[in-house]
mmCIF file of C-alpha atoms in Angstrom:
data_model
loop_
_atom_site.group_PDB
_atom_site.id
_atom_site.type_symbol
_atom_site.label_atom_id
_atom_site.label_comp_id
_atom_site.label_asym_id
_atom_site.label_seq_id
_atom_site.Cartn_x
_atom_site.Cartn_y
_atom_site.Cartn_z
ATOM 1 C CA MET A 22 251.051 -66.585 189.533
ATOM 2 C CA ARG A 23 254.575 -65.799 188.372
ATOM 3 C CA SER A 24 255.137 -64.803 184.752
ATOM 4 C CA ILE A 25 257.689 -66.852 182.843
ATOM 5 C CA TRP A 26 258.194 -64.609 179.797
ATOM 6 C CA ASN A 27 257.553 -60.968 178.943
ATOM 7 C CA GLY A 28 257.025 -59.820 175.387
ATOM 8 C CA SER A 29 254.479 -58.155 173.154
ATOM 9 C CA ILE A 30 251.810 -58.957 170.573
ATOM 10 C CA SER A 31 252.310 -57.210 167.235
ATOM 11 C CA PHE A 32 248.859 -56.651 165.713
ATOM 12 C CA GLY A 33 249.359 -54.541 162.605
ATOM 13 C CA LEU A 34 250.648 -51.198 163.883
ATOM 14 C CA VAL A 35 249.360 -51.965 167.370
ATOM 15 C CA THR A 36 251.772 -53.339 169.974
ATOM 16 C CA ILE A 37 250.361 -54.965 173.120
ATOM 17 C CA PRO A 38 252.843 -55.630 175.962
ATOM 18 C CA VAL A 39 251.986 -58.938 177.622
ATOM 19 C CA LYS A 40 253.139 -61.223 180.394
ATOM 20 C CA THR A 41 253.114 -64.988 179.902
ATOM 21 C CA TYR A 42 251.937 -67.505 182.479
ATOM 22 C CA SER A 43 251.915 -71.275 182.243
ATOM 23 C CA ALA A 44 248.338 -72.459 181.686
ATOM 24 C CA THR A 45 248.928 -76.099 182.629
ATOM 25 C CA GLU A 46 250.207 -77.870 185.722
ATOM 26 C CA ARG A 47 252.092 -81.148 185.483
ATOM 27 C CA THR A 48 253.388 -81.453 189.056
ATOM 28 C CA SER A 49 250.178 -83.207 190.107
ATOM 29 C CA SER A 50 250.922 -86.184 187.857
ATOM 30 C CA VAL A 51 252.542 -89.281 189.317
ATOM 31 C CA SER A 52 256.334 -89.412 189.049
ATOM 32 C CA PHE A 53 258.830 -91.815 190.576
ATOM 33 C CA MET A 54 262.511 -91.467 191.408
ATOM 34 C CA ARG A 55 265.088 -94.199 191.075
ATOM 35 C CA ILE A 56 266.486 -95.546 194.344
ATOM 36 C CA HIS A 57 268.902 -98.189 195.489
ATOM 37 C CA GLU A 58 266.680 -101.082 196.575
ATOM 38 C CA LYS A 59 269.242 -102.252 199.145
ATOM 39 C CA ASP A 60 269.178 -99.101 201.287
ATOM 40 C CA GLY A 61 266.508 -96.864 199.632
ATOM 41 C CA ALA A 62 268.991 -94.098 198.790
ATOM 42 C CA PRO A 63 268.317 -92.016 195.645
ATOM 43 C CA ILE A 64 270.459 -92.756 192.622
ATOM 44 C CA GLN A 65 272.297 -89.767 191.151
ATOM 45 C CA TYR A 66 272.807 -89.203 187.452
ATOM 46 C CA ARG A 67 276.266 -88.022 186.561
ATOM 47 C CA LYS A 68 277.440 -86.382 183.342
ATOM 48 C CA MET A 69 280.116 -88.657 181.950
ATOM 49 C CA CYS A 70 282.334 -88.005 178.951
ATOM 50 C CA GLU A 71 282.068 -90.810 176.438
ATOM 51 C CA LEU A 72 285.654 -90.291 175.297
ATOM 52 C CA ASP A 73 287.651 -90.477 178.532
ATOM 53 C CA GLY A 74 284.962 -91.934 180.825
ATOM 54 C CA LYS A 75 285.381 -89.156 183.408
ATOM 55 C CA GLU A 76 282.660 -87.089 185.081
ATOM 56 C CA VAL A 77 282.214 -83.607 183.586
ATOM 57 C CA PRO A 78 281.400 -80.646 185.873
ATOM 58 C CA ASN A 79 278.535 -78.325 184.897
ATOM 59 C CA GLU A 80 280.836 -75.433 183.992
ATOM 60 C CA GLU A 81 282.433 -77.561 181.268
ATOM 61 C CA VAL A 82 279.144 -78.613 179.681
ATOM 62 C CA GLY A 83 278.460 -76.784 176.401
ATOM 63 C CA LYS A 84 276.202 -77.036 173.333
ATOM 64 C CA GLY A 85 276.721 -78.948 170.135
ATOM 65 C CA TYR A 86 274.681 -79.236 166.949
ATOM 66 C CA GLN A 87 274.502 -82.435 164.930
ATOM 67 C CA PRO A 88 273.299 -81.902 161.335
ATOM 68 C CA PRO A 89 270.595 -84.317 160.177
ATOM 69 C CA GLY A 90 272.056 -87.484 158.694
ATOM 70 C CA ASP A 91 275.576 -86.689 159.891
ATOM 71 C CA ASP A 92 277.563 -88.106 162.794
ATOM 72 C CA THR A 93 279.629 -84.946 163.169
ATOM 73 C CA VAL A 94 278.871 -82.717 166.173
ATOM 74 C CA VAL A 95 279.542 -78.993 165.677
ATOM 75 C CA PRO A 96 280.291 -77.044 168.899
ATOM 76 C CA VAL A 97 278.171 -73.881 169.227
ATOM 77 C CA THR A 98 278.683 -71.217 171.897
ATOM 78 C CA ASP A 99 276.059 -69.038 173.550
ATOM 79 C CA ASP A 100 277.781 -65.928 172.157
ATOM 80 C CA GLU A 101 277.423 -67.254 168.600
ATOM 81 C CA LEU A 102 273.731 -68.013 169.166
ATOM 82 C CA SER A 103 273.089 -64.541 170.585
ATOM 83 C CA ARG A 104 274.341 -62.937 167.369
ATOM 84 C CA LEU A 105 271.925 -64.912 165.162
ATOM 85 C CA PRO A 106 268.984 -62.893 163.788
ATOM 86 C CA ALA A 107 265.703 -63.511 165.579
ATOM 87 C CA PRO A 108 262.967 -62.107 163.286
ATOM 88 C CA THR A 109 260.274 -62.157 165.926
ATOM 89 C CA GLY A 110 262.492 -61.201 168.852
ATOM 90 C CA LYS A 111 260.322 -60.930 171.925
ATOM 91 C CA ALA A 112 257.266 -60.078 169.894
ATOM 92 C CA LEU A 113 254.491 -62.409 168.844
ATOM 93 C CA THR A 114 253.830 -61.324 165.270
ATOM 94 C CA ILE A 115 250.293 -62.080 164.084
ATOM 95 C CA LEU A 116 250.360 -63.242 160.469
ATOM 96 C CA SER A 117 246.678 -63.984 159.846
ATOM 97 C CA PHE A 118 243.327 -64.815 161.411
ATOM 98 C CA VAL A 119 241.922 -68.232 160.545
ATOM 99 C CA ASP A 120 239.020 -70.483 161.433
ATOM 100 C CA PRO A 121 239.783 -72.729 164.454
ATOM 101 C CA SER A 122 238.974 -75.822 162.398
ATOM 102 C CA GLU A 123 241.981 -75.083 160.170
ATOM 103 C CA ILE A 124 244.385 -75.849 163.038
ATOM 104 C CA ASP A 125 245.234 -79.540 163.272
ATOM 105 C CA PRO A 126 245.072 -80.673 166.939
ATOM 106 C CA LEU A 127 248.235 -82.693 166.294
ATOM 107 C CA GLN A 128 250.122 -79.387 166.137
ATOM 108 C CA MET A 129 248.994 -78.293 169.607
ATOM 109 C CA ASP A 130 251.865 -78.025 172.089
ATOM 110 C CA LYS A 131 252.157 -76.188 175.391
ATOM 111 C CA ALA A 132 249.556 -73.560 176.390
ATOM 112 C CA TYR A 133 250.113 -70.201 178.100
ATOM 113 C CA TYR A 134 247.901 -67.439 179.452
ATOM 114 C CA LEU A 135 248.728 -63.962 178.193
ATOM 115 C CA GLY A 136 247.939 -61.011 180.439
ATOM 116 C CA PRO A 137 248.287 -57.250 179.804
ATOM 117 C CA ASN A 138 251.583 -55.822 181.008
ATOM 118 C CA GLY A 139 250.807 -52.373 182.342
ATOM 119 C CA ALA A 140 247.854 -49.980 182.278
ATOM 120 C CA SER A 141 248.498 -48.873 178.695
ATOM 121 C CA ALA A 142 248.116 -52.446 177.467
ATOM 122 C CA ALA A 143 244.688 -53.016 179.041
ATOM 123 C CA LYS A 144 242.568 -51.473 176.265
ATOM 124 C CA PRO A 145 244.319 -52.956 173.180
ATOM 125 C CA TYR A 146 244.453 -56.289 174.992
ATOM 126 C CA ALA A 147 240.686 -56.201 175.626
ATOM 127 C CA LEU A 148 240.068 -55.120 172.022
ATOM 128 C CA LEU A 149 241.992 -58.100 170.599
ATOM 129 C CA ARG A 150 240.308 -60.512 172.998
ATOM 130 C CA GLU A 151 236.806 -59.284 172.145
ATOM 131 C CA ALA A 152 237.569 -59.255 168.415
ATOM 132 C CA LEU A 153 238.745 -62.871 168.533
ATOM 133 C CA GLU A 154 235.668 -63.964 170.442
ATOM 134 C CA HIS A 155 233.145 -61.968 168.411
ATOM 135 C CA HIS A 156 234.648 -62.865 165.033
ATOM 136 C CA ARG A 157 235.085 -66.516 166.082
ATOM 137 C CA LYS A 158 238.604 -66.598 164.732
ATOM 138 C CA VAL A 159 242.034 -67.510 166.092
ATOM 139 C CA ALA A 160 245.221 -65.574 165.415
ATOM 140 C CA LEU A 161 248.155 -67.386 163.846
ATOM 141 C CA GLY A 162 251.688 -66.040 164.156
ATOM 142 C CA LYS A 163 255.297 -66.688 165.138
ATOM 143 C CA VAL A 164 256.999 -66.184 168.504
ATOM 144 C CA ALA A 165 260.526 -66.657 169.857
ATOM 145 C CA MET A 166 260.660 -68.004 173.410
ATOM 146 C CA ARG A 167 263.695 -69.305 175.259
ATOM 147 C CA GLY A 168 265.913 -69.168 172.201
ATOM 148 C CA ARG A 169 263.518 -71.009 169.886
ATOM 149 C CA GLU A 170 261.105 -69.749 167.287
ATOM 150 C CA SER A 171 257.778 -71.516 166.962
ATOM 151 C CA LEU A 172 254.320 -71.092 165.553
ATOM 152 C CA ALA A 173 251.701 -69.728 167.930
ATOM 153 C CA MET A 174 247.939 -69.555 168.022
ATOM 154 C CA LEU A 175 245.971 -67.013 170.038
ATOM 155 C CA ARG A 176 242.361 -67.557 171.110
ATOM 156 C CA ALA A 177 239.940 -65.992 173.567
ATOM 157 C CA HIS A 178 239.151 -68.137 176.585
ATOM 158 C CA ASP A 179 237.392 -67.354 179.854
ATOM 159 C CA GLY A 180 238.051 -63.610 179.704
ATOM 160 C CA ALA A 181 241.710 -63.969 178.745
ATOM 161 C CA ILE A 182 243.886 -64.617 175.694
ATOM 162 C CA VAL A 183 245.494 -68.045 175.498
ATOM 163 C CA MET A 184 248.590 -68.714 173.436
ATOM 164 C CA HIS A 185 249.188 -72.235 172.150
ATOM 165 C CA GLN A 186 252.632 -73.049 170.862
ATOM 166 C CA LEU A 187 252.251 -75.050 167.662
ATOM 167 C CA LEU A 188 254.543 -77.562 166.049
ATOM 168 C CA TRP A 189 255.786 -76.774 162.591
ATOM 169 C CA PRO A 190 253.985 -78.714 159.846
ATOM 170 C CA ASP A 191 257.097 -80.819 159.130
ATOM 171 C CA GLN A 192 257.204 -81.864 162.794
ATOM 172 C CA VAL A 193 253.926 -83.751 162.491
ATOM 173 C CA ARG A 194 254.497 -87.297 161.320
ATOM 174 C CA PRO A 195 252.288 -88.623 158.536
ATOM 175 C CA ALA A 196 249.708 -91.184 159.503
ATOM 176 C CA PRO A 197 251.045 -94.698 158.927
ATOM 177 C CA ASP A 198 249.213 -97.198 156.805
ATOM 178 C CA VAL A 199 247.348 -98.792 159.716
ATOM 179 C CA VAL A 200 244.138 -99.621 157.841
ATOM 180 C CA HIS A 201 244.825 -102.349 155.297
ATOM 181 C CA GLU A 202 241.346 -102.928 153.937
ATOM 182 C CA GLU A 203 238.005 -101.193 153.727
ATOM 183 C CA VAL A 204 235.286 -102.390 156.085
ATOM 184 C CA LYS A 205 231.645 -102.344 155.076
ATOM 185 C CA LEU A 206 229.376 -101.146 157.877
ATOM 186 C CA ARG A 207 225.706 -101.975 158.118
ATOM 187 C CA GLU A 208 223.071 -99.307 158.598
ATOM 188 C CA ASN A 209 221.860 -100.628 161.946
ATOM 189 C CA GLU A 210 225.426 -100.690 163.302
ATOM 190 C CA MET A 211 225.870 -97.014 162.455
ATOM 191 C CA ALA A 212 222.494 -96.196 164.037
ATOM 192 C CA LEU A 213 223.423 -98.033 167.243
ATOM 193 C CA ALA A 214 226.826 -96.341 167.385
ATOM 194 C CA GLU A 215 225.186 -92.909 167.107
ATOM 195 C CA THR A 216 222.605 -93.902 169.732
ATOM 196 C CA LEU A 217 225.430 -94.892 172.072
ATOM 197 C CA MET A 218 227.132 -91.540 171.494
ATOM 198 C CA ASP A 219 223.919 -89.711 172.409
ATOM 199 C CA SER A 220 223.281 -91.971 175.422
ATOM 200 C CA LEU A 221 226.590 -91.161 177.099
ATOM 201 C CA GLY A 222 225.326 -87.623 177.722
ATOM 202 C CA GLU A 223 227.379 -84.603 178.738
ATOM 203 C CA LEU A 224 230.604 -84.744 180.725
ATOM 204 C CA ASP A 225 231.059 -82.850 183.978
ATOM 205 C CA PRO A 226 234.705 -81.704 184.241
ATOM 206 C CA ALA A 227 234.408 -81.720 188.044
ATOM 207 C CA GLU A 228 234.031 -85.500 187.963
ATOM 208 C CA LEU A 229 237.346 -86.031 186.180
ATOM 209 C CA HIS A 230 240.220 -87.064 188.432
ATOM 210 C CA ASP A 231 243.347 -89.195 188.311
ATOM 211 C CA ASP A 232 242.406 -92.566 189.831
ATOM 212 C CA TYR A 233 245.954 -93.886 189.490
ATOM 213 C CA ARG A 234 247.459 -90.954 191.398
ATOM 214 C CA GLU A 235 244.939 -91.404 194.220
ATOM 215 C CA ALA A 236 245.746 -95.126 194.406
ATOM 216 C CA VAL A 237 249.490 -94.367 194.608
ATOM 217 C CA GLU A 238 248.888 -91.815 197.379
ATOM 218 C CA GLU A 239 246.808 -94.343 199.352
ATOM 219 C CA LEU A 240 249.515 -96.961 198.880
ATOM 220 C CA ALA A 241 252.234 -94.602 200.148
ATOM 221 C CA ALA A 242 250.104 -93.489 203.124
ATOM 222 C CA ALA A 243 249.428 -97.093 204.139
ATOM 223 C CA LYS A 244 253.118 -98.003 204.011
ATOM 224 C CA LEU A 245 254.056 -94.926 206.079
ATOM 225 C CA GLU A 246 251.538 -96.030 208.719
ATOM 226 C CA GLY A 247 253.018 -99.511 208.726
ATOM 227 C CA GLU A 248 249.857 -101.069 207.372
ATOM 228 C CA GLU A 249 249.567 -103.715 204.716
ATOM 229 C CA PRO A 250 248.432 -102.163 201.451
ATOM 230 C CA VAL A 251 245.000 -103.364 200.397
ATOM 231 C CA ALA A 252 244.923 -104.623 196.849
ATOM 232 C CA PRO A 253 241.985 -103.196 194.904
ATOM 233 C CA ALA A 254 239.288 -105.607 193.792
ATOM 234 C CA PRO A 255 239.749 -106.710 190.196
ATOM 235 C CA SER A 256 237.292 -105.135 187.845
ATOM 236 C CA ALA A 257 234.729 -107.505 186.396
ATOM 237 C CA SER A 258 235.436 -108.022 182.730
ATOM 238 C CA ASP A 259 232.848 -109.605 180.497
ATOM 239 C CA ALA A 260 233.710 -112.182 177.899
ATOM 240 C CA GLN A 261 234.590 -110.867 174.490
ATOM 241 C CA VAL A 262 231.499 -110.151 172.445
ATOM 242 C CA ILE A 263 231.879 -111.219 168.852
ATOM 243 C CA ASP A 264 228.590 -109.743 167.620
ATOM 244 C CA LEU A 265 229.160 -106.017 167.100
ATOM 245 C CA THR A 266 225.440 -105.230 167.140
ATOM 246 C CA ALA A 267 224.960 -107.056 170.451
ATOM 247 C CA ALA A 268 227.931 -105.234 171.951
ATOM 248 C CA LEU A 269 226.544 -101.848 170.865
ATOM 249 C CA GLU A 270 223.100 -102.638 172.277
ATOM 250 C CA LYS A 271 224.646 -103.711 175.582
ATOM 251 C CA SER A 272 226.722 -100.531 175.699
ATOM 252 C CA VAL A 273 223.641 -98.373 175.092
ATOM 253 C CA ARG A 274 221.761 -100.116 177.913
ATOM 254 C CA ALA A 275 224.710 -99.670 180.270
ATOM 255 C CA ALA A 276 225.055 -95.970 179.376
ATOM 256 C CA ARG A 277 221.364 -95.267 179.898
ATOM 257 C CA SER A 278 221.304 -97.250 183.117
ATOM 258 C CA GLY A 279 224.233 -95.192 184.389
ATOM 259 C CA ARG A 280 222.196 -92.034 183.790
ATOM 260 C CA GLY A 281 219.343 -93.440 185.869
ATOM 261 C CA GLU A 282 216.974 -94.226 183.015
ATOM 262 C CA GLY A 283 214.626 -97.178 183.247
ATOM 263 C CA ALA A 284 215.204 -100.578 181.695
ATOM 264 C CA GLU A 285 212.483 -99.997 179.097
ATOM 265 C CA SER A 286 214.239 -96.968 177.668
ATOM 266 C CA ALA A 287 217.506 -98.908 177.556
ATOM 267 C CA SER A 288 216.293 -101.343 174.906
ATOM 268 C CA VAL A 289 217.425 -100.635 171.383
ATOM 269 C CA THR A 290 215.865 -102.092 168.250
ATOM 270 C CA PRO A 291 218.091 -102.311 165.177
ATOM 271 C CA ILE A 292 216.843 -100.674 162.006
ATOM 272 C CA ARG A 293 216.237 -104.040 160.383
ATOM 273 C CA GLY A 294 214.110 -105.109 163.345
ATOM 274 C CA ARG A 295 212.179 -101.859 163.234
ATOM 275 C CA THR A 296 211.337 -102.428 159.567
ATOM 276 C CA ALA A 297 210.113 -105.944 160.220
ATOM 277 C CA THR A 298 207.971 -104.756 163.118
ATOM 278 C CA LYS A 299 206.481 -101.996 160.986
ATOM 279 C CA LYS A 300 205.560 -104.439 158.200
ATOM 280 C CA ALA A 301 203.977 -106.827 160.700
ATOM 281 C CA ALA A 302 201.888 -103.995 162.114
ATOM 282 C CA GLU A 303 200.667 -103.091 158.641
ATOM 283 C CA LYS A 304 199.545 -106.670 157.970
ATOM 284 C CA LYS A 305 197.756 -107.012 161.310
ATOM 285 C CA PRO A 306 193.927 -106.498 160.931
ATOM 286 C CA ALA A 307 192.246 -103.659 162.716
ATOM 287 C CA ALA A 308 190.631 -104.346 166.093
ATOM 288 C CA GLY A 309 187.048 -105.628 165.919
ATOM 289 C CA LYS A 310 187.265 -106.638 162.246
ATOM 290 C CA SER A 311 186.438 -110.247 161.384
ATOM 291 C CA THR A 312 189.053 -112.220 159.495
ATOM 292 C CA ALA A 313 186.327 -113.788 157.351
ATOM 293 C CA ASP A 314 185.721 -112.286 153.931
ATOM 294 C CA ALA A 315 182.105 -113.444 153.570
ATOM 295 C CA PRO A 316 179.469 -110.685 153.845
ATOM 296 C CA ALA A 317 177.042 -110.571 156.773
ATOM 297 C CA GLY A 318 174.103 -111.699 154.642
ATOM 298 C CA LYS A 319 175.738 -115.034 153.829
ATOM 299 C CA THR A 320 175.476 -116.529 157.332
ATOM 300 C CA ALA A 321 172.935 -119.228 158.232
ATOM 301 C CA ALA A 322 169.794 -118.122 160.102
ATOM 302 C CA LYS A 323 168.680 -121.396 161.805
ATOM 303 C CA GLY A 324 169.155 -121.534 165.588
ATOM 304 C CA GLY A 325 170.800 -118.105 165.557
ATOM 305 C CA ALA A 326 174.079 -119.719 164.414
ATOM 306 C CA LYS A 327 176.455 -117.478 162.500
ATOM 307 C CA LYS A 328 178.572 -119.647 160.284
ATOM 308 C CA SER A 329 180.286 -117.692 157.522
ATOM 309 C CA THR A 330 182.074 -119.048 154.552
ATOM 310 C CA THR A 331 185.776 -118.833 155.358
ATOM 311 C CA ARG A 332 188.444 -117.204 153.253
ATOM 312 C CA THR A 333 189.949 -120.624 152.597
ATOM 313 C CA ALA A 334 186.675 -121.929 151.124
ATOM 314 C CA GLN A 335 186.368 -118.864 148.889
ATOM 315 C CA LYS A 336 189.930 -118.951 147.580
ATOM 316 C CA SER A 337 190.177 -122.710 147.202
ATOM 317 C CA THR A 338 190.083 -124.137 143.697
ATOM 318 C CA ASP A 339 189.110 -127.564 144.952
ATOM 319 C CA GLY A 340 185.511 -128.439 144.040
ATOM 320 C CA THR A 341 185.154 -130.548 147.188
ATOM 321 C CA THR A 342 185.858 -127.565 149.397
ATOM 322 C CA GLU A 343 183.207 -125.484 147.597
ATOM 323 C CA LYS A 344 180.702 -128.311 147.932
ATOM 324 C CA THR A 345 181.320 -128.555 151.681
ATOM 325 C CA ALA A 346 180.895 -124.814 152.068
ATOM 326 C CA ARG A 347 177.595 -124.958 150.113
ATOM 327 C CA LYS A 348 176.208 -127.682 152.394
ATOM 328 C CA THR A 349 177.202 -125.737 155.475
ATOM 329 C CA THR A 350 175.573 -122.449 154.540
ATOM 330 C CA GLY A 351 172.648 -123.869 152.563
ATOM 331 C CA LYS A 352 173.335 -121.387 149.763
ATOM 332 C CA THR A 353 175.332 -121.251 146.637
ATOM 333 C CA THR A 354 178.766 -119.816 147.048
ATOM 334 C CA PRO A 355 179.366 -116.433 145.442
ATOM 335 C CA ARG A 356 181.788 -117.926 142.931
ATOM 336 C CA LYS A 357 179.269 -120.576 141.736
ATOM 337 C CA ALA A 358 176.459 -118.036 141.525
ATOM 338 C CA ALA A 359 178.573 -115.727 139.448
ATOM 339 C CA ALA A 360 179.548 -118.619 137.160
ATOM 340 C CA LYS A 361 175.871 -119.681 136.620
ATOM 341 C CA LYS A 362 174.825 -116.096 135.965
ATOM 342 C CA THR A 363 177.520 -115.701 133.368
ATOM 343 C CA ALA A 364 176.619 -118.988 131.700
ATOM 344 C CA ALA A 365 172.900 -118.102 131.617
ATOM 345 C CA GLY A 366 173.424 -114.738 130.015
ATOM 346 C CA LYS A 367 175.834 -116.013 127.394
ATOM 347 C CA PRO A 368 174.279 -117.063 124.017
ATOM 348 C CA ARG A 369 175.037 -120.506 122.821
ATOM 349 C CA ALA A 370 177.265 -120.886 119.792
ATOM 350 C CA LYS A 371 175.555 -122.374 116.692
ATOM 351 C CA LYS A 372 176.762 -125.691 115.442
ATOM 352 C CA SER A 373 178.278 -125.612 112.029
ATOM 353 C CA GLY A 374 176.472 -127.809 109.399
#
């Protein structure tokens, strides 16, 4: 791997010479070139002067700076730029060590691997790497690369130190007002959303690949062979689901099915449904227990028949119902017996003269 920049890390009074290597690869992404459809020849881009309309050779192309909010372009030469002070020079100056959560991902720009440059840099390099990993911190500083000064973040990764160029805070645009009103979410919707998050499981980086790039490569290979490109089958798209809860439940079942789990484990009961089921279970009588409230001694003995006074007969306030129950059992109902006993034990009130 070829280094693209040599510099040093300034860590207090310690200086660590480093080499910089690009940590990302963009050549594998799909890119197209413009061609003339009539003959397939590439189309060239020429540098044209907007004033006289003539093509400008590379040796006559210079730099110009346009101040913000001004249409004036100020010519700037490379000699003038070289005399400008560069506080960080070719050194990455560490300003502080912060928690990784304090870095907004929106500020993340290009990433580079930093390697020790020379035998004398091996030990301080390893010390900084181990300190970052053990302390669970990232280093924040400034670096000048290719004529530009930018923020930089250092972190330990896979036995090396990675430098992320960061955008300046004023380069991050504020979030637009995209949410116009507050939405009230139900408890079961939140529970289903969290269940779906857990059901998706872990992600294997080895399974990630660019499907579009592979399709373009297959298309180009087929045309080179003189074959007719095969159009891929359209993906089956379900109708739009209006019910959010139903959509979440369906997504959970699909995620669990994709992980090879059975259909039973794919069913999800909303919280409201769980509460109703729990209440129904509490009301359900225990196994083997009779639904009748009459005691065992109240059943008729003739012919071995066991007819008990039902709960309806006991709770009914209708005298006809109590009379029917008394004929059926051949005994006085508990309510009548209690009423007679109370009446018998109660002294009669004396009549006033």
